[in-house]
Coordinates of C-alpha atoms and ligand atoms in Angstrom, one line a residue:
M20 CA 87.6 61.9 132.9
N21 CA 89.0 65.4 133.1
S22 CA 86.7 68.0 131.6
P23 CA 88.1 69.1 128.2
R24 CA 90.2 72.2 127.9
I25 CA 88.4 74.7 125.8
T26 CA 89.9 77.6 123.9
A27 CA 87.6 80.1 122.3
V28 CA 88.5 81.7 118.9
V29 CA 86.9 85.0 118.2
L30 CA 87.0 86.3 114.6
A31 CA 87.3 90.0 114.6
A32 CA 89.5 91.1 111.7
G33 CA 86.8 92.5 109.5
Q34 CA 86.5 96.2 108.9
G35 CA 82.8 96.8 109.6
T36 CA 82.5 99.3 106.7
R37 CA 78.8 99.9 107.4
M38 CA 79.5 101.4 110.8
K39 CA 81.1 104.3 108.9
S40 CA 83.6 104.8 111.6
P41 CA 87.3 105.0 112.2
L42 CA 86.7 102.9 115.3
P43 CA 87.0 99.2 114.6
K44 CA 83.5 97.6 114.6
V45 CA 84.0 95.3 117.6
L46 CA 85.0 98.3 119.8
H47 CA 81.7 100.0 119.2
A48 CA 80.0 100.0 122.6
L49 CA 76.5 99.0 123.8
A50 CA 75.4 99.3 127.4
G51 CA 78.8 100.7 128.3
R52 CA 81.1 98.0 126.8
P53 CA 82.5 97.3 123.4
M54 CA 80.7 94.5 121.7
I55 CA 83.7 92.1 121.7
H56 CA 83.7 92.3 125.5
Y57 CA 80.4 90.5 125.7
V58 CA 81.5 87.9 123.2
I59 CA 84.6 87.1 125.4
D60 CA 82.4 87.1 128.6
A61 CA 80.1 84.6 127.0
A62 CA 83.0 82.4 125.9
L63 CA 84.5 82.5 129.4
A64 CA 81.0 81.8 130.9
A65 CA 80.8 78.8 128.7
G66 CA 83.9 77.4 130.2
A67 CA 86.7 78.6 127.9
A68 CA 90.0 78.6 129.7
D69 CA 91.4 81.2 127.3
V70 CA 90.5 83.1 124.1
V71 CA 92.3 83.9 120.9
V72 CA 91.0 86.9 119.1
V73 CA 91.8 87.3 115.4
T74 CA 92.5 91.0 114.7
G75 CA 93.1 92.9 111.5
H76 CA 91.4 96.3 110.9
G77 CA 92.2 98.6 113.8
R78 CA 94.2 95.9 115.5
D79 CA 96.2 98.2 117.7
Q80 CA 93.1 99.6 119.3
V81 CA 91.5 96.2 119.6
E82 CA 94.6 94.7 121.1
A83 CA 95.1 97.6 123.6
Y84 CA 91.5 97.2 124.8
L85 CA 91.8 93.4 125.2
A86 CA 95.1 93.6 127.0
K87 CA 93.8 96.3 129.4
T88 CA 90.6 94.5 130.1
F89 CA 91.3 90.8 130.1
G90 CA 95.1 90.5 130.6
E91 CA 96.6 87.1 129.7
R92 CA 93.5 85.1 129.3
V93 CA 92.9 86.7 125.9
R94 CA 95.6 86.6 123.2
T95 CA 95.5 88.0 119.7
A96 CA 96.5 86.7 116.3
V97 CA 97.0 89.1 113.4
Q98 CA 95.3 88.5 110.1
A99 CA 96.9 91.2 108.0
E100 CA 94.7 90.5 104.9
Q101 CA 91.2 89.3 105.2
R102 CA 91.1 86.1 103.1
G103 CA 88.0 84.6 104.7
T104 CA 86.8 83.0 107.9
G105 CA 88.7 79.8 107.3
H106 CA 91.9 81.7 106.8
A107 CA 91.2 83.7 110.0
T108 CA 90.7 80.5 111.9
Q109 CA 94.0 79.0 110.5
I110 CA 95.8 82.1 111.9
A111 CA 94.1 81.7 115.2
L112 CA 95.2 78.1 115.5
E113 CA 98.8 79.2 115.5
K114 CA 98.1 80.8 118.8
V115 CA 96.1 78.0 120.4
A116 CA 97.9 76.0 123.0
P117 CA 98.6 72.3 122.0
E118 CA 96.7 71.3 125.2
A119 CA 93.4 72.6 123.9
D120 CA 90.9 69.8 123.3
L121 CA 87.9 71.8 122.0
L122 CA 87.6 75.1 120.2
L123 CA 84.6 77.3 120.5
L124 CA 84.4 79.4 117.3
L125 CA 82.7 82.7 117.5
C126 CA 82.5 86.1 115.8
G127 CA 83.4 89.4 117.5
D128 CA 80.2 91.2 116.3
T129 CA 77.6 89.1 118.1
P130 CA 77.3 90.7 121.5
L131 CA 74.1 89.0 122.6
L132 CA 75.6 85.5 122.7
D133 CA 74.4 83.6 125.8
G134 CA 77.1 81.8 127.8
G135 CA 74.7 79.2 129.0
E136 CA 73.7 78.4 125.4
L137 CA 77.3 78.1 124.4
A138 CA 78.0 75.8 127.3
S139 CA 75.2 73.5 126.2
L140 CA 76.7 73.4 122.7
V141 CA 80.0 72.3 124.2
K142 CA 78.0 69.7 126.2
L143 CA 76.3 68.5 123.0
L144 CA 79.7 67.7 121.5
A145 CA 80.9 66.0 124.7
E146 CA 77.8 63.7 124.5
N147 CA 78.6 62.8 120.9
P148 CA 82.1 61.5 121.2
D149 CA 82.3 60.4 117.5
A150 CA 81.3 63.8 116.2
P151 CA 84.1 66.2 115.5
L152 CA 81.9 69.3 115.3
A153 CA 78.8 70.8 116.8
M154 CA 77.0 73.9 115.6
L155 CA 74.1 76.2 116.2
T156 CA 71.5 76.6 113.5
M157 CA 68.6 79.0 113.1
R158 CA 65.6 79.8 111.1
P159 CA 65.5 83.5 110.5
A160 CA 62.4 85.2 108.9
D161 CA 64.7 86.3 106.1
A162 CA 67.6 84.0 105.2
T163 CA 69.2 86.3 102.7
G164 CA 73.0 86.6 103.2
Y165 CA 73.4 83.6 105.5
G166 CA 75.0 80.3 104.8
R167 CA 72.3 77.6 104.2
I168 CA 72.4 74.3 106.1
L169 CA 72.5 71.3 103.7
R170 CA 71.1 68.1 105.1
D171 CA 70.8 64.6 103.6
E172 CA 67.6 62.6 103.3
N173 CA 68.2 61.3 106.9
G174 CA 68.4 64.9 108.2
R175 CA 72.1 64.7 108.8
I176 CA 74.1 67.9 108.1
V177 CA 76.3 67.4 105.1
G178 CA 77.5 70.9 104.5
I179 CA 76.9 74.7 104.4
R180 CA 76.4 76.7 101.2
E181 CA 77.1 80.4 101.3
H182 CA 74.3 82.6 100.0
K183 CA 76.5 83.9 97.2
D184 CA 77.4 80.3 96.0
A185 CA 73.9 78.8 96.5
S186 CA 71.6 77.6 93.7
A187 CA 68.0 78.8 93.6
A188 CA 66.9 75.5 95.3
E189 CA 69.6 75.9 98.0
R190 CA 68.5 79.5 98.6
A191 CA 65.0 78.2 99.4
I192 CA 66.4 76.4 102.5
T193 CA 65.3 78.2 105.6
E194 CA 67.7 76.7 108.1
T195 CA 70.8 78.9 108.2
N196 CA 74.2 79.2 109.9
P197 CA 74.6 81.7 112.7
G198 CA 78.4 81.1 112.7
V199 CA 78.7 79.5 116.2
Y200 CA 80.6 76.2 116.4
T201 CA 82.5 73.9 118.7
A202 CA 85.1 71.6 117.2
R203 CA 87.6 69.1 118.4
A204 CA 91.0 70.8 118.0
A205 CA 92.7 67.8 116.3
F206 CA 89.9 67.6 113.7
L207 CA 89.9 71.3 113.0
R208 CA 93.7 71.6 112.6
D209 CA 93.6 68.9 110.0
A210 CA 90.4 70.1 108.2
L211 CA 91.6 73.6 107.8
T212 CA 94.6 72.4 105.8
K213 CA 92.2 70.9 103.3
I214 CA 89.8 73.8 102.4
Q215 CA 90.2 75.6 99.1
P216 CA 89.1 79.1 98.0
N217 CA 86.9 77.6 95.2
N218 CA 83.9 79.9 95.6
A219 CA 82.3 83.1 94.5
Q220 CA 84.4 85.2 96.9
R221 CA 87.7 83.5 96.3
E222 CA 88.0 83.1 100.1
L223 CA 88.8 80.3 102.5
Y224 CA 85.5 79.5 104.1
L225 CA 85.4 78.1 107.7
T226 CA 82.0 76.7 106.7
D227 CA 83.7 74.2 104.4
V228 CA 85.0 72.2 107.4
V229 CA 81.4 71.2 108.0
A230 CA 81.4 69.1 104.8
L231 CA 84.6 67.5 106.0
A232 CA 83.2 66.7 109.5
A233 CA 80.1 65.0 108.0
P234 CA 81.8 61.8 106.8
A235 CA 84.3 61.9 109.8
G236 CA 81.8 61.2 112.5
G237 CA 79.0 63.7 111.8
V238 CA 77.9 67.1 112.7
V239 CA 75.6 67.6 115.6
S240 CA 73.4 70.7 115.8
Q241 CA 71.2 72.6 118.1
L242 CA 68.6 75.2 117.1
V243 CA 69.4 78.7 118.6
R244 CA 67.1 79.5 121.6
D245 CA 66.4 83.0 120.4
P246 CA 67.6 84.4 117.0
M247 CA 68.6 87.6 118.8
N248 CA 71.3 85.7 120.7
V249 CA 73.3 85.3 117.5
A250 CA 72.4 88.7 115.9
G251 CA 75.4 90.1 114.1
I252 CA 76.0 93.8 114.2
N253 CA 76.8 95.5 110.9
D254 CA 75.5 99.0 111.3
R255 CA 74.5 101.4 114.0
A256 CA 70.8 100.6 113.7
Q257 CA 71.5 97.0 114.6
L258 CA 73.8 98.2 117.4
A259 CA 70.9 100.2 118.9
E260 CA 68.5 97.3 118.6
A261 CA 71.0 95.0 120.3
E262 CA 71.6 97.6 123.0
D263 CA 67.9 97.7 123.8
V264 CA 67.9 93.9 124.2
L265 CA 70.9 94.2 126.5
Y266 CA 69.4 96.9 128.6
R267 CA 66.3 94.8 129.1
R268 CA 68.4 91.7 130.1
I269 CA 70.5 93.7 132.5
A270 CA 67.4 95.3 134.1
D271 CA 65.7 91.9 134.4
V272 CA 68.7 90.5 136.3
H273 CA 68.5 93.3 138.8
R274 CA 64.7 93.0 139.1
R275 CA 65.1 89.3 139.9
G276 CA 67.7 90.4 142.5
G277 CA 65.0 92.5 144.2
A278 CA 65.4 95.9 142.7
T279 CA 62.7 98.0 141.2
I280 CA 63.8 99.2 137.8
R281 CA 61.6 101.4 135.7
T282 CA 61.4 100.5 132.0
S283 CA 63.1 103.7 130.8
A284 CA 66.2 103.4 133.1
K285 CA 69.4 102.5 131.4
I286 CA 71.8 100.4 133.5
D287 CA 75.2 99.5 131.9
A288 CA 76.8 96.2 132.2
G289 CA 78.9 95.9 135.3
V290 CA 76.8 98.2 137.4
I291 CA 75.9 96.8 140.8
V292 CA 72.3 97.3 142.0
E293 CA 71.5 95.8 145.4
A294 CA 68.1 94.5 146.6
D295 CA 65.2 96.8 147.4
S296 CA 66.7 99.8 145.7
T297 CA 64.6 101.8 143.2
I298 CA 65.9 103.1 139.9
E299 CA 63.4 105.5 138.5
H300 CA 62.5 106.5 134.9
G301 CA 65.1 108.1 132.8
V302 CA 68.0 107.2 135.1
V303 CA 71.3 106.3 133.5
L304 CA 73.8 104.3 135.6
R305 CA 77.3 103.9 134.0
G306 CA 80.7 102.5 134.5
A307 CA 81.7 101.2 138.0
T308 CA 78.5 102.5 139.7
S309 CA 77.0 100.6 142.6
I310 CA 73.7 101.2 144.3
G311 CA 73.3 100.0 147.9
V312 CA 70.3 98.3 149.5
G313 CA 67.2 100.4 149.7
A314 CA 68.7 103.4 147.9
V315 CA 66.5 105.4 145.6
I316 CA 67.7 107.0 142.4
D317 CA 65.0 109.3 141.3
V318 CA 63.9 110.4 137.8
G319 CA 66.5 111.5 135.3
C320 CA 69.7 111.1 137.3
V321 CA 73.0 110.3 135.5
L322 CA 75.6 108.5 137.7
T323 CA 79.0 107.5 136.3
D324 CA 81.4 105.6 138.5
V325 CA 79.5 106.5 141.6
R326 CA 79.2 104.4 144.8
V327 CA 75.8 105.0 146.5
A328 CA 75.5 103.5 149.9
A329 CA 72.4 101.9 151.5
S330 CA 69.2 104.0 151.9
A331 CA 70.7 107.1 150.2
L332 CA 68.2 109.2 148.2
V333 CA 69.3 110.9 145.0
K334 CA 66.5 113.2 144.0
P335 CA 65.6 114.0 140.4
Y336 CA 68.0 115.3 137.7
S337 CA 71.2 115.0 139.7
V338 CA 74.4 114.3 137.9
A339 CA 77.4 112.7 139.6
S340 CA 80.7 111.1 138.5
S341 CA 83.6 109.3 140.3
S342 CA 82.1 110.1 143.7
T343 CA 80.7 108.4 146.7
I344 CA 77.3 109.0 148.4
G345 CA 77.1 107.8 152.0
E346 CA 74.4 105.9 153.8
K347 CA 71.1 107.8 154.1
A348 CA 72.6 110.9 152.4
Q349 CA 70.4 113.0 150.2
I350 CA 71.4 114.6 147.0
G351 CA 69.4 116.9 144.7
P352 CA 67.2 117.7 143.0
F353 CA 69.6 119.2 140.4
S354 CA 72.9 118.6 142.3
H355 CA 76.2 118.1 140.4
L356 CA 78.8 116.0 142.1
R357 CA 82.0 116.2 140.1
P358 CA 84.9 113.8 140.5
D359 CA 86.2 113.0 144.0
S360 CA 83.2 114.2 145.8
D361 CA 82.6 112.2 149.0
V362 CA 79.3 112.9 150.6
G363 CA 79.2 111.4 154.1
P364 CA 76.4 109.5 155.7
D365 CA 73.3 111.6 156.4
A366 CA 74.8 114.5 154.6
H367 CA 72.6 116.7 152.3
V368 CA 73.6 118.3 149.0
G369 CA 70.7 120.3 147.6
N370 CA 69.6 122.0 144.4
F371 CA 72.1 123.8 142.3
V372 CA 75.0 122.8 144.5
E373 CA 78.2 121.8 142.7
T374 CA 80.9 119.9 144.5
K375 CA 84.3 118.8 143.2
K376 CA 87.1 117.0 145.1
T377 CA 85.2 117.8 148.3
R378 CA 84.4 115.7 151.3
L379 CA 81.3 116.4 153.4
G380 CA 81.4 114.7 156.8
R381 CA 78.5 113.0 158.5
G382 CA 75.3 115.1 158.5
A383 CA 76.9 118.1 156.9
K384 CA 74.5 120.2 154.8
A385 CA 74.8 122.4 151.7
N386 CA 71.2 122.7 150.6
H387 CA 71.1 125.5 148.1
L388 CA 73.1 127.2 145.3
A389 CA 76.7 126.6 146.3
Y390 CA 80.1 125.8 144.7
L391 CA 82.3 123.6 147.0
G392 CA 85.6 122.8 145.3
D393 CA 88.7 121.3 146.9
G394 CA 87.1 121.3 150.3
D395 CA 86.8 119.3 153.5
V396 CA 83.7 120.0 155.4
G397 CA 83.5 118.6 158.9
A398 CA 80.6 116.6 160.3
G399 CA 77.4 118.5 161.0
A400 CA 78.6 121.7 159.4
N401 CA 76.1 123.9 157.6
I402 CA 76.9 125.7 154.4
G403 CA 74.4 128.4 153.6
A404 CA 72.9 129.3 150.3
G405 CA 75.1 130.9 147.8
T406 CA 78.4 130.0 149.4
I407 CA 81.4 129.8 147.1
F408 CA 84.7 128.1 147.9
C409 CA 87.0 130.3 145.8
N410 CA 89.5 127.6 145.1
Y411 CA 91.2 128.8 142.0
D412 CA 93.5 131.8 141.6
G413 CA 93.9 131.3 137.9
F414 CA 97.0 129.2 138.3
Q415 CA 96.6 126.8 141.2
K416 CA 93.8 125.1 143.2
H417 CA 93.7 125.7 146.9
K418 CA 92.0 123.9 149.8
T419 CA 89.1 125.0 152.1
T420 CA 88.8 123.3 155.4
I421 CA 85.6 123.7 157.4
G422 CA 85.5 122.4 161.0
E423 CA 82.9 120.2 162.6
G424 CA 79.6 121.9 163.4
A425 CA 80.7 125.2 161.7
F426 CA 78.0 127.5 160.3
I427 CA 78.7 129.3 157.0
G428 CA 76.2 132.1 156.5
S429 CA 74.6 132.6 153.1
D430 CA 76.4 134.3 150.3
S431 CA 79.8 133.9 151.8
Q432 CA 83.0 133.6 149.8
I433 CA 85.7 131.4 151.3
V434 CA 88.9 132.4 149.7
A435 CA 91.2 129.4 149.8
P436 CA 93.6 128.3 151.1
V437 CA 91.8 128.8 154.4
K438 CA 90.7 127.0 157.5
I439 CA 87.5 127.6 159.5
G440 CA 87.6 126.1 162.9
N441 CA 85.2 123.7 164.6
G442 CA 82.0 125.4 165.8
A443 CA 83.0 128.6 164.1
Y444 CA 80.3 131.0 162.7
V445 CA 80.8 132.9 159.5
A446 CA 78.3 135.8 159.2
T447 CA 76.2 136.1 156.1
G448 CA 77.9 137.8 153.2
T449 CA 81.4 137.5 154.6
T450 CA 84.4 137.2 152.4
V451 CA 86.7 134.9 154.4
T452 CA 90.4 135.5 153.6
R453 CA 92.0 134.5 156.9
D454 CA 91.7 131.4 159.0
V455 CA 88.9 131.5 161.6
P456 CA 89.7 129.9 165.0
D457 CA 87.4 127.3 166.6
D458 CA 84.2 128.8 168.0
A459 CA 85.0 132.3 166.6
L460 CA 82.6 134.5 164.7
A461 CA 84.0 135.9 161.4
I462 CA 82.2 138.9 159.9
A463 CA 83.5 141.1 157.1
R464 CA 81.0 143.4 155.7
L465 CA 80.0 147.1 155.7
K466 CA 78.0 148.2 158.7
Q467 CA 74.4 148.9 157.8
E468 CA 73.1 152.4 158.0
N469 CA 69.3 153.3 158.1
K470 CA 68.3 156.8 156.9
E471 CA 64.9 157.6 158.4
G472 CA 62.2 158.7 155.8
Y473 CA 64.8 158.6 153.0
A474 CA 62.9 156.0 150.8
A475 CA 60.1 158.4 149.9
R476 CA 62.5 161.2 149.0
L477 CA 64.6 158.9 146.9
K478 CA 61.6 157.6 145.0
S479 CA 60.2 161.1 144.1
R480 CA 63.6 162.2 142.9
L481 CA 63.9 159.1 140.7
K482 CA 60.4 159.5 139.4
A483 CA 61.1 163.1 138.4
A484 CA 64.4 162.1 136.7
A485 CA 62.5 159.5 134.6
K486 CA 60.0 162.1 133.3
K487 CA 62.7 164.4 131.9
Ligands
UD1_30 C1 79.6 84.0 107.8 C2 79.4 82.5 107.4 C3 77.9 82.3 107.0 C4 77.1 82.6 108.2 C5 77.4 84.1 108.7 C6 76.6 84.3 109.9 C7 81.5 81.9 106.4 C8 82.2 81.6 105.1 N1 80.2 82.2 106.3 O1 79.3 84.7 106.7 O2 77.7 80.9 106.7 O3 75.7 82.5 107.8 O4 78.7 84.3 108.9 O5 76.8 85.7 110.3 O6 82.1 81.7 107.4 N2 86.4 87.6 109.6 C9 87.8 87.7 109.8 N3 88.6 87.5 108.8 C10 88.2 87.3 107.5 C11 86.8 87.3 107.3 C12 85.9 87.4 108.3 O7 88.2 87.9 110.9 O8 89.0 87.1 106.6 C13 85.5 87.8 110.7 C14 84.6 89.1 110.5 O9 85.3 90.2 111.2 C15 83.3 88.7 111.2 C16 83.3 87.2 111.1 O10 84.6 86.8 110.7 O11 83.4 89.0 112.6 C17 82.3 86.7 110.0 O12 82.7 87.3 108.8 P1 81.7 87.8 107.7 O13 82.4 88.4 106.6 O14 80.7 88.7 108.4 O15 81.0 86.5 107.2 P2 79.6 86.3 106.5 O16 79.8 86.6 105.1 O17 78.6 87.1 107.2
MG31 MG1 78.6 88.7 108.7

């Protein structure tokens, strides 16, 4: 038998009032990605071939994000007015392909869903060919607000009662509905035509299909492995709690892969951390960052979209974005690599050095207090302390090119556009305004004059002036 074709439906039309934000709830991010991203990832990991997301509040933003991130595997269905989870699912079904055998029904605000657990729910339904529906259940410490699972005297699920509709006896039930189901498509299409808004909220409840499944082959259930997996996010306190869980999960994946990750490091989803690397306390790794084998990112560094090659060392409190750091290169402490910095293998960028759109060739060094903008620094060149690439004239940016093995003396200003040749030497304190040929010395500063015995005379004059 072919494996069934699964389409996931993700309900995400609600406003999320308690987030107190113009941003739609499901676009609030944790560990670097909007919560709905994780829900879709889990659905795909569980074997869904495609996903239909029901959008409503802030739908333009949600749709734009989904299209950009997932392309054609994720479609959207618009629920203009939120008339309940059953109504939202009806609208989703209009966008579900007729070939779909099973539907995986999820909510967009549960970012900690586990793909493996959803896969086992799908499997549970496959193993019970008579049952039209499988669902997760849970036993939270406090059941307030959740739908309660109604079972008959044989323990079979016969329905779900929403908290607002429940009697006192029903509210005493501790088994609740986390809102995660798989259903046979044919059953669900039919069942959704039968539900009615006869309830406290005058809404169409998706949960009412459970009572229809019970006599039509039964409902199979599975207790959630960890209640956190189905935690719904309603406010920013819950968002922070879920993010903590995610950071721990992400770090543990990298730890099992052989990296040392200190407990206070924050590594976003999607960051690559290779074996035997060390991510120290307080490090934040974001976006499309990757850390090579054996690299060390020391305390307090913040790297966003940075590729760090094997055995590189990023010393404490360095900040880098959209840049690359070569093999065995050393950065920091307190370096700032701005976008398009490309630090070559074995190169060094030291404390209080800022780079932007600048390449440093193999083994080049800029160890102290420099600004290197719009530059190309050849292999083995040495940039002295206090060097400034004067790249901006107030209107345009200009390029500085420094040849291989060149030496730039401390406190030099390189006024771009300008080229300094291979092996050239720029004397300390020089303002370079013209190209320097290969192997030439450039020196532009006043000649020093020493006045014998003048220091004592000067001091007594200054002292007398201060007494007046
Ligand atoms: C729902 C369940 C409840 C369960 C709980 C788990 C129903 C009727 N009840 O209740 O049994 O215990 O989830 O968290 O299903 N949504 C739409 N369109 C709508 C209404 C909701 O897209 O018209 C979306 C929301 O954005 C949200 C999800 O569906 O992502 C769940 O809706 P919500 O209002 O939170 O349902 P609950 O009342 O919590
Ligand atoms: Mg809810």
